[in-house]
Amino acid sequence: MIYFIGAGPGDVDLITVKGKNLMEKADLIIYAGSLVNPELLKYAKNGCVIMNSAHMTLEEVIAAMVPVAQAGKLVVRLHTGDPSIYGAHREQIDLLRGYGLDYEVVPGVSSFCAAAAALKAEYTLPNISQSVIITRMEGRTPVPDKQKIADYATHHATMVIFLSSGMLEKLTKELLAGGYKNDTPAAIVYKASWPDEKICKCTVATLAQTAKENNISNLALICVGEFLGNEYDRSKLYNPTFSHGFRAASAEKEESK
Ligand code: SAH
């Protein structure tokens, strides 16, 4: 059996209980060494083989997993954050299917959630943004048409931008081209939930300069939008005048007394 497990954003306590339990039983752990906290490997049992996929190709990862899984042993493939976000686990799954091996995906806490926690922010503030766009700048991996930063910026929804902290001047240009203002609030969250986490609040115009001043060029998320500002409407759900399945509105409560 092969388990693709989300390791969480860095803090070892942010792996799920299910993920940790499986790590403790694993015979082989292949972890994404560029971002998975190696401290998590303390959960490996004696005799567990541990490999760092940062030095391996897709084919080498598959070649390492297959014989172990075929022998009926337990393989853990540990991905940073949640595997579904830029995790490249789909291509592994598709190759493994050819061998008829069983696999399961165990979700993890994505870094975009850890960044919100670090900022103590809510991405979906009423009347400010009800959507979160998770995206990236085009790098060596191309971004399909209509999915460029400038396209998404037109929505003025909350944006969380992965894999882009090394190209912030270009990012600012794209955000402005899409209609954000120079003074739209932004934040750079470096290594969210790690001991050396850094939170740098800035604006769309000052992203590159802020990163430079703080020596940040990778391992960071860029958060953009008015959710970082001070204006919002309060929620309907917890408003005394709003009733729903679990609670009557104050006026109705009075009536039913
Ligand atoms: N699957 C991961 C993302 C992998 S892509 C997830 O769900 O978080 C790698 C990119 O994720 C990094 O370049 C960075 O932009 C972001 N990232 C991952 N962990 C991070 C962390 N702890 N703090 C800030 N950004 C992080």
Coordinates of C-alpha atoms in Angstrom, one line a residue, residues 6 14 25 36 45 63 91 99 101 164 180 190 197 228 251:
G6 CA 0.4 15.9 3.4
L14 CA 0.6 20.2 12.0
K25 CA 4.2 2.0 10.4
V36 CA 9.1 18.9 4.4
K45 CA 10.3 3.2 13.0
A63 CA 11.3 2.6 -9.0
E91 CA 1.8 11.8 -12.2
Y99 CA 1.5 -1.7 -11.6
L101 CA -0.8 -1.1 -6.7
S164 CA 6.7 33.4 -7.0
Y180 CA -5.1 46.3 -8.2
Y190 CA 8.0 33.3 4.7
E197 CA 8.7 32.3 10.1
L228 CA -5.6 42.5 4.9
A251 CA -36.9 38.9 17.5

